Every structure is written in C-alpha cells, then in structure tokens.
mmCIF file of C-alpha atoms and ligand atoms in Angstrom:
data_model
loop_
_atom_site.group_PDB
_atom_site.id
_atom_site.type_symbol
_atom_site.label_atom_id
_atom_site.label_comp_id
_atom_site.label_asym_id
_atom_site.label_seq_id
_atom_site.Cartn_x
_atom_site.Cartn_y
_atom_site.Cartn_z
ATOM 1 C CA MET A 1 0.014 0.006 -0.101
ATOM 2 C CA THR A 2 1.463 3.292 -1.212
ATOM 3 C CA ILE A 3 0.302 5.989 0.034
ATOM 4 C CA GLU A 4 -0.053 8.887 -3.090
ATOM 5 C CA PRO A 5 1.812 12.231 -2.031
ATOM 6 C CA GLY A 6 -1.134 14.841 -2.168
ATOM 7 C CA THR A 7 -3.836 12.668 -0.802
ATOM 8 C CA THR A 8 -5.435 12.549 3.198
ATOM 9 C CA PRO A 9 -3.090 9.637 4.136
ATOM 10 C CA PHE A 10 -4.424 6.871 6.399
ATOM 11 C CA GLN A 11 -2.320 7.412 9.207
ATOM 12 C CA VAL A 12 -1.751 3.968 9.748
ATOM 13 C CA ASP A 13 1.179 4.628 12.657
ATOM 14 C CA LEU A 14 3.956 1.945 13.700
ATOM 15 C CA ARG A 15 2.665 0.689 16.531
ATOM 16 C CA ARG A 16 -0.758 -0.119 14.303
ATOM 17 C CA HIS A 17 1.326 -1.231 11.433
ATOM 18 C CA LEU A 18 3.101 -3.985 13.653
ATOM 19 C CA ARG A 19 -0.926 -4.740 15.925
ATOM 20 C CA GLU A 20 -2.276 -5.037 12.429
ATOM 21 C CA ARG A 21 0.320 -7.922 11.476
ATOM 22 C CA GLU A 22 0.150 -9.738 15.370
ATOM 23 C CA GLU A 23 3.730 -8.919 16.050
ATOM 24 C CA ASP A 24 4.359 -10.290 19.410
ATOM 25 C CA ARG A 25 3.795 -7.793 21.820
ATOM 26 C CA ASP A 26 7.010 -7.437 23.795
ATOM 27 C CA LEU A 27 9.224 -6.915 19.979
ATOM 28 C CA THR A 28 5.639 -4.242 19.389
ATOM 29 C CA ARG A 29 7.592 -2.628 22.332
ATOM 30 C CA VAL A 30 11.174 -2.311 21.668
ATOM 31 C CA ILE A 31 10.854 -0.759 18.437
ATOM 32 C CA CYS A 32 7.962 1.128 19.188
ATOM 33 C CA GLU A 33 10.369 2.942 21.956
ATOM 34 C CA LEU A 34 13.167 2.351 19.306
ATOM 35 C CA ALA A 35 10.861 4.991 17.896
ATOM 36 C CA THR A 36 10.465 7.566 19.937
ATOM 37 C CA ALA A 37 13.945 7.739 20.729
ATOM 38 C CA SER A 38 14.751 8.618 17.674
ATOM 39 C CA ARG A 39 13.078 11.660 18.660
ATOM 40 C CA TYR A 40 15.434 12.710 20.773
ATOM 41 C CA ILE A 41 18.653 11.818 18.367
ATOM 42 C CA ILE A 42 16.743 13.775 16.300
ATOM 43 C CA TYR A 43 16.822 16.688 18.248
ATOM 44 C CA SER A 44 20.355 16.380 19.168
ATOM 45 C CA ILE A 45 21.300 16.339 15.548
ATOM 46 C CA ARG A 46 19.422 19.373 15.083
ATOM 47 C CA THR A 47 19.840 21.447 17.168
ATOM 48 C CA GLY A 48 22.864 20.337 18.449
ATOM 49 C CA GLU A 49 21.788 20.771 21.944
ATOM 50 C CA LEU A 50 24.049 17.875 23.228
ATOM 51 C CA GLY A 51 22.889 18.699 26.768
ATOM 52 C CA VAL A 52 24.305 21.909 29.162
ATOM 53 C CA ALA A 53 26.341 23.920 27.253
ATOM 54 C CA GLY A 54 29.254 24.088 28.284
ATOM 55 C CA THR A 55 30.507 22.168 30.990
ATOM 56 C CA SER A 56 27.908 19.988 31.504
ATOM 57 C CA ASN A 57 24.758 17.559 29.280
ATOM 58 C CA LEU A 58 21.703 16.299 30.626
ATOM 59 C CA TYR A 59 23.226 13.262 32.561
ATOM 60 C CA GLY A 60 25.325 15.938 34.604
ATOM 61 C CA GLU A 61 28.758 14.677 32.614
ATOM 62 C CA ALA A 62 31.476 16.410 30.332
ATOM 63 C CA GLN A 63 29.397 17.149 27.518
ATOM 64 C CA LEU A 64 28.554 13.933 25.057
ATOM 65 C CA LYS A 65 29.707 13.497 21.136
ATOM 66 C CA LEU A 66 26.084 12.675 19.350
ATOM 67 C CA ASP A 67 27.074 8.721 18.929
ATOM 68 C CA VAL A 68 27.613 8.186 22.270
ATOM 69 C CA LEU A 69 24.695 11.008 23.573
ATOM 70 C CA ALA A 70 22.503 8.660 20.954
ATOM 71 C CA ASP A 71 24.064 5.340 22.273
ATOM 72 C CA ARG A 72 22.557 6.397 25.649
ATOM 73 C CA ILE A 73 19.463 7.014 24.679
ATOM 74 C CA ILE A 74 18.742 4.413 23.171
ATOM 75 C CA ARG A 75 19.820 1.946 26.682
ATOM 76 C CA LYS A 76 17.920 4.106 28.492
ATOM 77 C CA ARG A 77 14.306 3.299 26.572
ATOM 78 C CA MET A 78 15.685 -0.276 25.901
ATOM 79 C CA THR A 79 15.959 -0.658 29.669
ATOM 80 C CA HIS A 80 12.931 1.133 30.273
ATOM 81 C CA THR A 81 10.670 -1.944 28.165
ATOM 82 C CA GLY A 82 11.897 -4.492 30.621
ATOM 83 C CA VAL A 83 12.319 -7.164 27.866
ATOM 84 C CA ILE A 84 16.243 -7.010 27.080
ATOM 85 C CA ALA A 85 18.357 -9.615 28.185
ATOM 86 C CA SER A 86 21.715 -8.269 26.691
ATOM 87 C CA ILE A 87 22.599 -5.112 24.633
ATOM 88 C CA ALA A 88 25.824 -4.816 22.147
ATOM 89 C CA SER A 89 26.544 -1.690 21.145
ATOM 90 C CA GLU A 90 29.038 -0.660 18.722
ATOM 91 C CA GLU A 91 29.697 2.233 21.246
ATOM 92 C CA ASP A 92 30.507 -0.487 23.901
ATOM 93 C CA ALA A 93 34.023 -2.870 23.817
ATOM 94 C CA GLU A 94 31.522 -5.557 25.623
ATOM 95 C CA VAL A 95 28.073 -6.548 25.686
ATOM 96 C CA ARG A 96 26.158 -5.717 28.158
ATOM 97 C CA VAL A 97 23.448 -8.466 30.335
ATOM 98 C CA ILE A 98 20.146 -5.839 31.564
ATOM 99 C CA ASP A 99 17.920 -9.277 32.681
ATOM 100 C CA PRO A 100 19.300 -12.359 31.679
ATOM 101 C CA GLU A 101 15.638 -14.043 31.700
ATOM 102 C CA GLY A 102 15.247 -10.704 29.206
ATOM 103 C CA LYS A 103 13.063 -12.039 26.070
ATOM 104 C CA TYR A 104 15.165 -10.195 23.572
ATOM 105 C CA SER A 105 18.744 -8.362 22.860
ATOM 106 C CA LEU A 106 19.478 -5.667 20.881
ATOM 107 C CA VAL A 107 22.576 -5.099 18.649
ATOM 108 C CA PHE A 108 22.983 -1.741 17.256
ATOM 109 C CA ASP A 109 24.977 1.139 15.612
ATOM 110 C CA PRO A 110 23.399 4.231 17.742
ATOM 111 C CA LEU A 111 25.014 7.105 15.312
ATOM 112 C CA ASP A 112 26.811 5.382 12.026
ATOM 113 C CA GLY A 113 28.443 8.091 10.017
ATOM 114 C CA SER A 114 28.367 10.601 12.904
ATOM 115 C CA SER A 115 31.169 12.118 11.452
ATOM 116 C CA LEU A 116 28.888 13.047 8.552
ATOM 117 C CA VAL A 117 26.921 15.892 10.768
ATOM 118 C CA ASP A 118 29.791 17.787 10.870
ATOM 119 C CA VAL A 119 29.151 18.217 6.815
ATOM 120 C CA ASN A 120 25.731 18.227 7.311
ATOM 121 C CA LEU A 121 25.319 14.857 5.413
ATOM 122 C CA ALA A 122 22.357 12.432 6.586
ATOM 123 C CA VAL A 123 23.397 9.716 9.302
ATOM 124 C CA GLY A 124 21.748 6.797 10.864
ATOM 125 C CA THR A 125 20.556 3.946 14.227
ATOM 126 C CA ILE A 126 21.323 0.824 13.089
ATOM 127 C CA VAL A 127 19.385 -2.395 14.641
ATOM 128 C CA GLY A 128 19.158 -5.887 14.764
ATOM 129 C CA ILE A 129 16.993 -7.748 17.529
ATOM 130 C CA TYR A 130 17.130 -11.121 18.676
ATOM 131 C CA ARG A 131 15.624 -13.353 20.756
ATOM 132 C CA GLY A 132 17.364 -14.396 24.137
ATOM 133 C CA ALA A 133 20.493 -12.966 25.556
ATOM 134 C CA ASP A 134 22.748 -14.494 22.610
ATOM 135 C CA VAL A 135 23.777 -11.647 20.298
ATOM 136 C CA LEU A 136 26.958 -13.700 18.750
ATOM 137 C CA LYS A 137 24.972 -15.902 16.406
ATOM 138 C CA PRO A 138 24.597 -15.685 12.434
ATOM 139 C CA GLY A 139 22.747 -12.685 11.757
ATOM 140 C CA ARG A 140 19.243 -14.812 10.084
ATOM 141 C CA GLU A 141 18.786 -15.934 13.635
ATOM 142 C CA MET A 142 16.900 -12.027 13.939
ATOM 143 C CA VAL A 143 13.720 -11.400 15.043
ATOM 144 C CA ALA A 144 13.688 -7.523 13.762
ATOM 145 C CA ALA A 145 16.032 -5.229 12.198
ATOM 146 C CA LEU A 146 15.273 -1.925 11.215
ATOM 147 C CA TYR A 147 16.859 1.721 10.691
ATOM 148 C CA ILE A 148 16.434 5.286 11.146
ATOM 149 C CA LEU A 149 17.522 7.622 8.876
ATOM 150 C CA TYR A 150 18.395 11.553 10.091
ATOM 151 C CA GLY A 151 18.443 13.541 6.932
ATOM 152 C CA PRO A 152 16.102 16.215 5.127
ATOM 153 C CA ARG A 153 12.984 13.656 6.164
ATOM 154 C CA CYS A 154 13.444 10.988 9.743
ATOM 155 C CA THR A 155 12.345 7.934 8.178
ATOM 156 C CA LEU A 156 11.942 4.297 9.700
ATOM 157 C CA VAL A 157 12.365 1.136 7.843
ATOM 158 C CA TYR A 158 11.813 -1.801 10.179
ATOM 159 C CA THR A 159 11.449 -5.413 8.688
ATOM 160 C CA THR A 160 10.222 -8.665 11.258
ATOM 161 C CA GLY A 161 10.414 -10.725 8.461
ATOM 162 C CA ASN A 162 7.704 -10.568 6.907
ATOM 163 C CA GLY A 163 8.923 -8.093 4.606
ATOM 164 C CA THR A 164 10.237 -4.473 4.642
ATOM 165 C CA HIS A 165 8.279 -0.849 5.232
ATOM 166 C CA GLU A 166 8.715 2.619 5.156
ATOM 167 C CA PHE A 167 7.909 5.279 7.649
ATOM 168 C CA ALA A 168 7.861 8.769 7.801
ATOM 169 C CA MET A 169 8.410 11.479 11.422
ATOM 170 C CA ASN A 170 5.013 13.340 10.987
ATOM 171 C CA ALA A 171 4.973 16.531 12.828
ATOM 172 C CA LEU A 172 3.578 16.011 15.493
ATOM 173 C CA MET A 173 6.759 13.148 15.750
ATOM 174 C CA GLU A 174 5.415 9.650 15.254
ATOM 175 C CA TYR A 175 5.685 7.986 11.961
ATOM 176 C CA THR A 176 2.619 6.851 10.100
ATOM 177 C CA LEU A 177 2.854 4.463 6.952
ATOM 178 C CA VAL A 178 4.977 6.151 3.094
ATOM 179 C CA GLN A 179 5.081 2.366 2.053
ATOM 180 C CA GLU A 180 4.870 -1.747 2.137
ATOM 181 C CA ASP A 181 6.726 -4.193 1.339
ATOM 182 C CA LEU A 182 9.663 -2.279 -0.925
ATOM 183 C CA LYS A 183 10.993 -4.172 -3.247
ATOM 184 C CA ILE A 184 14.449 -4.313 -4.847
ATOM 185 C CA ALA A 185 14.511 -5.219 -8.779
ATOM 186 C CA ASP A 186 17.460 -7.915 -9.948
ATOM 187 C CA ARG A 187 19.980 -5.248 -11.711
ATOM 188 C CA ALA A 188 21.341 -2.240 -10.086
ATOM 189 C CA SER A 189 21.745 1.305 -12.625
ATOM 190 C CA MET A 190 22.957 3.297 -9.590
ATOM 191 C CA TYR A 191 26.448 2.192 -7.538
ATOM 192 C CA ALA A 192 27.597 2.673 -4.178
ATOM 193 C CA PRO A 193 31.458 1.871 -4.471
ATOM 194 C CA GLY A 194 33.519 2.056 -0.422
ATOM 195 C CA GLY A 195 37.122 2.214 -0.037
ATOM 196 C CA THR A 196 39.405 3.420 -2.665
ATOM 197 C CA ARG A 197 39.538 2.316 -6.253
ATOM 198 C CA ASN A 198 43.475 2.140 -5.955
ATOM 199 C CA LYS A 199 42.773 -0.715 -3.565
ATOM 200 C CA TYR A 200 40.508 -2.674 -5.394
ATOM 201 C CA THR A 201 41.529 -6.577 -5.546
ATOM 202 C CA PRO A 202 40.822 -7.670 -9.879
ATOM 203 C CA ALA A 203 37.538 -9.387 -8.591
ATOM 204 C CA VAL A 204 36.093 -5.774 -7.208
ATOM 205 C CA GLU A 205 37.795 -3.463 -10.051
ATOM 206 C CA ALA A 206 36.685 -6.331 -12.678
ATOM 207 C CA PHE A 207 32.938 -5.336 -10.892
ATOM 208 C CA VAL A 208 32.718 -1.640 -11.512
ATOM 209 C CA SER A 209 33.648 -1.668 -14.488
ATOM 210 C CA HIS A 210 31.157 -4.177 -15.101
ATOM 211 C CA LEU A 211 28.408 -2.053 -13.816
ATOM 212 C CA GLU A 212 30.170 1.189 -15.248
ATOM 213 C CA SER A 213 30.107 0.418 -18.695
ATOM 214 C CA ARG A 214 26.437 -0.849 -18.046
ATOM 215 C CA GLY A 215 26.170 2.873 -17.556
ATOM 216 C CA SER A 216 25.295 2.767 -13.987
ATOM 217 C CA LYS A 217 25.588 5.932 -11.905
ATOM 218 C CA LEU A 218 28.000 6.272 -8.886
ATOM 219 C CA ARG A 219 25.579 6.809 -5.700
ATOM 220 C CA TYR A 220 28.271 7.482 -2.464
ATOM 221 C CA SER A 221 27.378 9.476 0.367
ATOM 222 C CA GLY A 222 29.394 7.885 2.795
ATOM 223 C CA GLY A 223 26.469 6.922 5.226
ATOM 224 C CA PHE A 224 26.027 3.285 5.455
ATOM 225 C CA VAL A 225 22.155 3.978 6.237
ATOM 226 C CA PRO A 226 21.270 7.055 3.794
ATOM 227 C CA ASP A 227 23.131 4.392 0.911
ATOM 228 C CA ILE A 228 21.164 1.564 1.261
ATOM 229 C CA ASN A 229 18.030 3.359 2.335
ATOM 230 C CA GLN A 230 18.639 4.708 -1.559
ATOM 231 C CA VAL A 231 18.759 1.177 -2.969
ATOM 232 C CA LEU A 232 15.714 0.616 -0.579
ATOM 233 C CA ILE A 233 13.359 3.218 -1.819
ATOM 234 C CA LYS A 234 14.912 3.702 -5.253
ATOM 235 C CA GLY A 235 14.045 -0.104 -5.734
ATOM 236 C CA GLN A 236 17.358 -0.932 -7.268
ATOM 237 C CA GLY A 237 21.587 -0.530 -6.716
ATOM 238 C CA MET A 238 24.027 -1.755 -5.365
ATOM 239 C CA PHE A 239 26.022 -1.180 -2.260
ATOM 240 C CA LEU A 240 30.238 -2.283 -1.406
ATOM 241 C CA TYR A 241 32.448 -1.755 0.768
ATOM 242 C CA PRO A 242 35.110 -4.603 -0.327
ATOM 243 C CA HIS A 243 37.813 -6.088 0.785
ATOM 244 C CA LEU A 244 40.708 -4.354 -0.171
ATOM 245 C CA THR A 245 44.597 -5.005 -0.678
ATOM 246 C CA ASP A 246 45.590 -2.983 2.270
ATOM 247 C CA LEU A 247 42.301 -4.464 4.751
ATOM 248 C CA PRO A 248 41.308 -7.820 3.742
ATOM 249 C CA GLN A 249 37.898 -7.692 5.971
ATOM 250 C CA GLY A 250 36.788 -4.638 5.038
ATOM 251 C CA LYS A 251 35.708 -1.785 7.356
ATOM 252 C CA LEU A 252 32.505 -2.351 8.331
ATOM 253 C CA ARG A 253 30.095 -4.594 11.233
ATOM 254 C CA LEU A 254 29.143 -7.562 10.795
ATOM 255 C CA LEU A 255 26.888 -6.878 14.421
ATOM 256 C CA TYR A 256 25.428 -4.036 14.198
ATOM 257 C CA GLU A 257 25.994 -2.484 10.091
ATOM 258 C CA LEU A 258 25.615 -5.386 7.917
ATOM 259 C CA ASN A 259 23.513 -7.922 9.802
ATOM 260 C CA PRO A 260 20.637 -5.788 10.097
ATOM 261 C CA MET A 261 20.813 -3.851 6.191
ATOM 262 C CA ALA A 262 21.717 -7.876 5.207
ATOM 263 C CA PHE A 263 18.025 -8.637 6.844
ATOM 264 C CA LEU A 264 16.221 -5.901 5.698
ATOM 265 C CA VAL A 265 17.006 -5.917 1.899
ATOM 266 C CA GLU A 266 16.895 -9.972 1.479
ATOM 267 C CA GLN A 267 13.039 -8.986 2.280
ATOM 268 C CA ALA A 268 13.012 -6.723 0.104
ATOM 269 C CA GLY A 269 13.699 -9.313 -2.495
ATOM 270 C CA GLY A 270 17.504 -8.214 -2.766
ATOM 271 C CA ALA A 271 20.653 -10.039 -1.613
ATOM 272 C CA ALA A 272 23.660 -9.337 0.508
ATOM 273 C CA SER A 273 27.523 -11.322 0.292
ATOM 274 C CA ASN A 274 31.057 -11.182 1.922
ATOM 275 C CA GLY A 275 31.867 -12.339 -1.986
ATOM 276 C CA ARG A 276 31.770 -15.530 -0.882
ATOM 277 C CA GLN A 277 28.952 -15.483 1.512
ATOM 278 C CA ARG A 278 26.179 -14.690 2.564
ATOM 279 C CA ILE A 279 26.192 -12.176 4.930
ATOM 280 C CA LEU A 280 23.349 -13.529 7.445
ATOM 281 C CA ASP A 281 24.969 -17.158 7.522
ATOM 282 C CA ILE A 282 28.622 -15.394 8.619
ATOM 283 C CA LEU A 283 29.056 -16.618 12.491
ATOM 284 C CA PRO A 284 30.091 -13.793 14.319
ATOM 285 C CA GLU A 285 33.877 -14.150 15.602
ATOM 286 C CA GLY A 286 32.746 -11.452 18.696
ATOM 287 C CA ILE A 287 31.814 -8.061 18.752
ATOM 288 C CA ASP A 288 33.714 -6.008 15.958
ATOM 289 C CA HIS A 289 34.239 -9.206 14.034
ATOM 290 C CA ARG A 290 34.483 -6.907 9.929
ATOM 291 C CA GLN A 291 34.042 -7.777 6.591
ATOM 292 C CA PRO A 292 32.907 -7.372 3.083
ATOM 293 C CA VAL A 293 29.955 -6.379 1.965
ATOM 294 C CA PHE A 294 28.165 -6.428 -1.401
ATOM 295 C CA ILE A 295 24.737 -5.761 -1.221
ATOM 296 C CA GLY A 296 21.429 -4.931 -3.040
ATOM 297 C CA SER A 297 20.350 -5.942 -6.811
ATOM 298 C CA LYS A 298 20.114 -9.988 -6.425
ATOM 299 C CA SER A 299 21.632 -10.684 -10.328
ATOM 300 C CA ASP A 300 24.704 -8.385 -9.526
ATOM 301 C CA VAL A 301 25.808 -9.843 -6.013
ATOM 302 C CA ALA A 302 25.656 -12.961 -7.754
ATOM 303 C CA LYS A 303 28.597 -11.484 -10.582
ATOM 304 C CA ILE A 304 30.458 -10.300 -8.262
ATOM 305 C CA GLU A 305 30.609 -13.653 -6.243
ATOM 306 C CA GLU A 306 31.082 -15.388 -9.454
ATOM 307 C CA LEU A 307 33.971 -12.648 -10.133
ATOM 308 C CA ILE A 308 35.787 -13.572 -6.733
ATOM 309 C CA ARG A 309 35.511 -17.020 -7.517
ATOM 310 C CA THR A 310 36.887 -16.679 -10.945
ATOM 311 C CA LEU A 311 39.251 -14.533 -10.513
ATOM 312 C CA GLU A 312 40.278 -14.906 -7.005
ATOM 313 C CA SER A 313 39.752 -18.798 -5.746
HETATM 314 P P1 AFP B 1 31.701 6.159 10.206
HETATM 315 O O1 AFP B 1 30.466 5.793 10.928
HETATM 316 O O2 AFP B 1 33.195 5.462 11.592
HETATM 317 O O3 AFP B 1 31.579 8.047 10.009
HETATM 318 O O4 AFP B 1 32.009 5.857 9.117
HETATM 319 C C1 AFP B 1 30.782 5.668 8.624
HETATM 320 C C2 AFP B 1 30.831 3.715 8.116
HETATM 321 O O5 AFP B 1 31.051 3.124 8.771
HETATM 322 C C3 AFP B 1 29.098 3.659 7.259
HETATM 323 O O6 AFP B 1 28.934 4.516 7.428
HETATM 324 C C4 AFP B 1 29.617 3.670 5.638
HETATM 325 O O7 AFP B 1 29.202 3.305 4.552
HETATM 326 C C5 AFP B 1 31.394 3.575 5.766
HETATM 327 O O8 AFP B 1 31.800 4.018 6.768
HETATM 328 C C6 AFP B 1 32.349 4.906 5.045
HETATM 329 O O9 AFP B 1 33.542 4.628 4.834
HETATM 330 P P2 AFP B 1 34.705 5.266 3.618
HETATM 331 O O10 AFP B 1 35.182 7.065 4.538
HETATM 332 O O11 AFP B 1 35.724 4.954 4.274
HETATM 333 O O12 AFP B 1 33.996 5.494 2.671
#
C-alpha cells in the first residue's frame, strides 16, 4: 500500500502496523521505544543540543559526542522496556547484560556515520533484534531489524521477516506508513563503491568496470544508512564496501551494520554477501567482527561472487 503524495494519507502509524500484523507485543514495545528514542536523537542532531552547553550535558557529565549521546538515549529507553536481556552497541567494547531472563537482545550502531553531521549529510541508527541473550549468532537468527535515517526527512524502515516497510516522522514526531513491502529489482543502475579504487582487488575492479560499462550511476554519500536506504527506496542498486588489498576484512561491522541491513534488503528481494558467503549465514567471531559487503540487486551480488570465484580463488 503506497500513500500517494497529496492525498489524505490513511495514517497507519508504526504501532498500529505492528499490531495489525500481530507481531509479538514485547517486540512491538521494543520497536516503538526505538522510534521514541529517535525523537531525542533527531532533536540533538538538529539543535546540536548535547545537554547543558559548556560544562555538562543532560546526564550531568562533560558534554557528549553525538554518537555517545545517541547510545545513552537508546540504552535508557531499551532498559525501560523491561524485556531486554543484553545490549551490544558499536559504542561499547563489550556486550552489557540488562536482565539474563530478558526476552530480546539488541545489537546496534547508535549513530552510524556520525562524522557526517559536521558536513550536514544524512546519518542513521541501525538495530538488529535477537530472541534471548546471545547476540553472537548468525544474522539469520534475528527476529527484527530496522534503521532510522536522519536526513531532510526522518524515516524508519523495519522488518520482522514479513517484508520491509518504510515510515516517515510527521509534525507530531510520530511515524506513519509511507510504503509497505519495498522491492529491489534484480539489476542495479546505481552503485555505491566504498573504499579507494587503487586498493581494489582484480575481481572488485572488474565488477565496478562491469557496472560502469552498463551505464550504472555512482551514488555514494559515505553514510551506510542513507546509501542502503537509497537502494531500498529507489528499488535497485548495489552498495559495496569490499575487501581491499590492505584491508582484507573490509571496514564494516557484521553485527551492528551488515546483519541488520542484510535482513532488510533480503526481505525486499535483494541479496547480501561478503563475496563468498551470504552475510546472514556468517558466524560472528566477536562483537567487532568486520566483513566485506556486496549488498543490493540480487543478480549483481551473484555477479561479484562469480568474479571472485573466477579471479580470486
Ligand atoms: P563512521 O561511522 O566512522 O563515520 O563510518 C561510517 C561508515 O562506517 C559507514 O557508514 C560508511 O558506509 C563507511 O563507513 C564509509 O567509509 P569511508 O569513509 O571509508 O568511505
């Protein structure tokens, strides 16, 4: 169901959407609390209000960096739900246990691309949700994934395994449905190449040349969330942050960045691979496990896997 611009939208808000799909009530609570947390995060981004100016912040401590503040806001709201077992944040060196009996656990990057705020580019929060206390499981075990994109508009995209759906924050700071069941076409006409080309391996170089020879347009913002959002909302595209000659593991983190986005993209009919294996099948070696990523239009993901098999095995 897509709400046409200008029509009086049937205001299906996030909580109603989750309830109408009969999602677990505790999972609905977690997702809605994350939506609430985003109101405070967007306020801090927009106003630069990191708490009391000068000597302290709203926690009565030295002013926080935006990503640390976003981390604190999310932790506080997640603890408030009463259903969280453990939390693994990109801002923390270890997994924090909240309640060993908790129903769900969270992996998240509170403000991915935070350095882009200074140049007024879009940034985002990325979240993966697992049942139980263990988060070092393959991404295919996630029960939900979402991101919140703080751009010209504030949007939230989520999946619980029944499609990928987009919401936008309205004037009342509520999220209302924009479109359900996003779909990614098989072939990309746009690509976002991370890393530096002089460090590309033969297969990655051949892949990018292949995309360019097809007339694919380069669209790269330096923010994982806006770049993936572009693939989902445009309905086609490829994002790659590949293995580089001096960075064989790539840059992006499996737990906080790749797994949630892989879930969202697969639910929209796309694919996500490290070049040799489905991202969601990779067993995390630790909370800071990094992996190369090729994510987006399915036939192009298959193409890079074939090039790596042929040129780099
Ligand atoms: P930061 O979170 O350190 O700003 O990095 C953002 C990011 O992890 C991801 O959002 C981008 O896709 C990627 O790094 C961009 O990396 P490059 O700056 O090397 O292109």
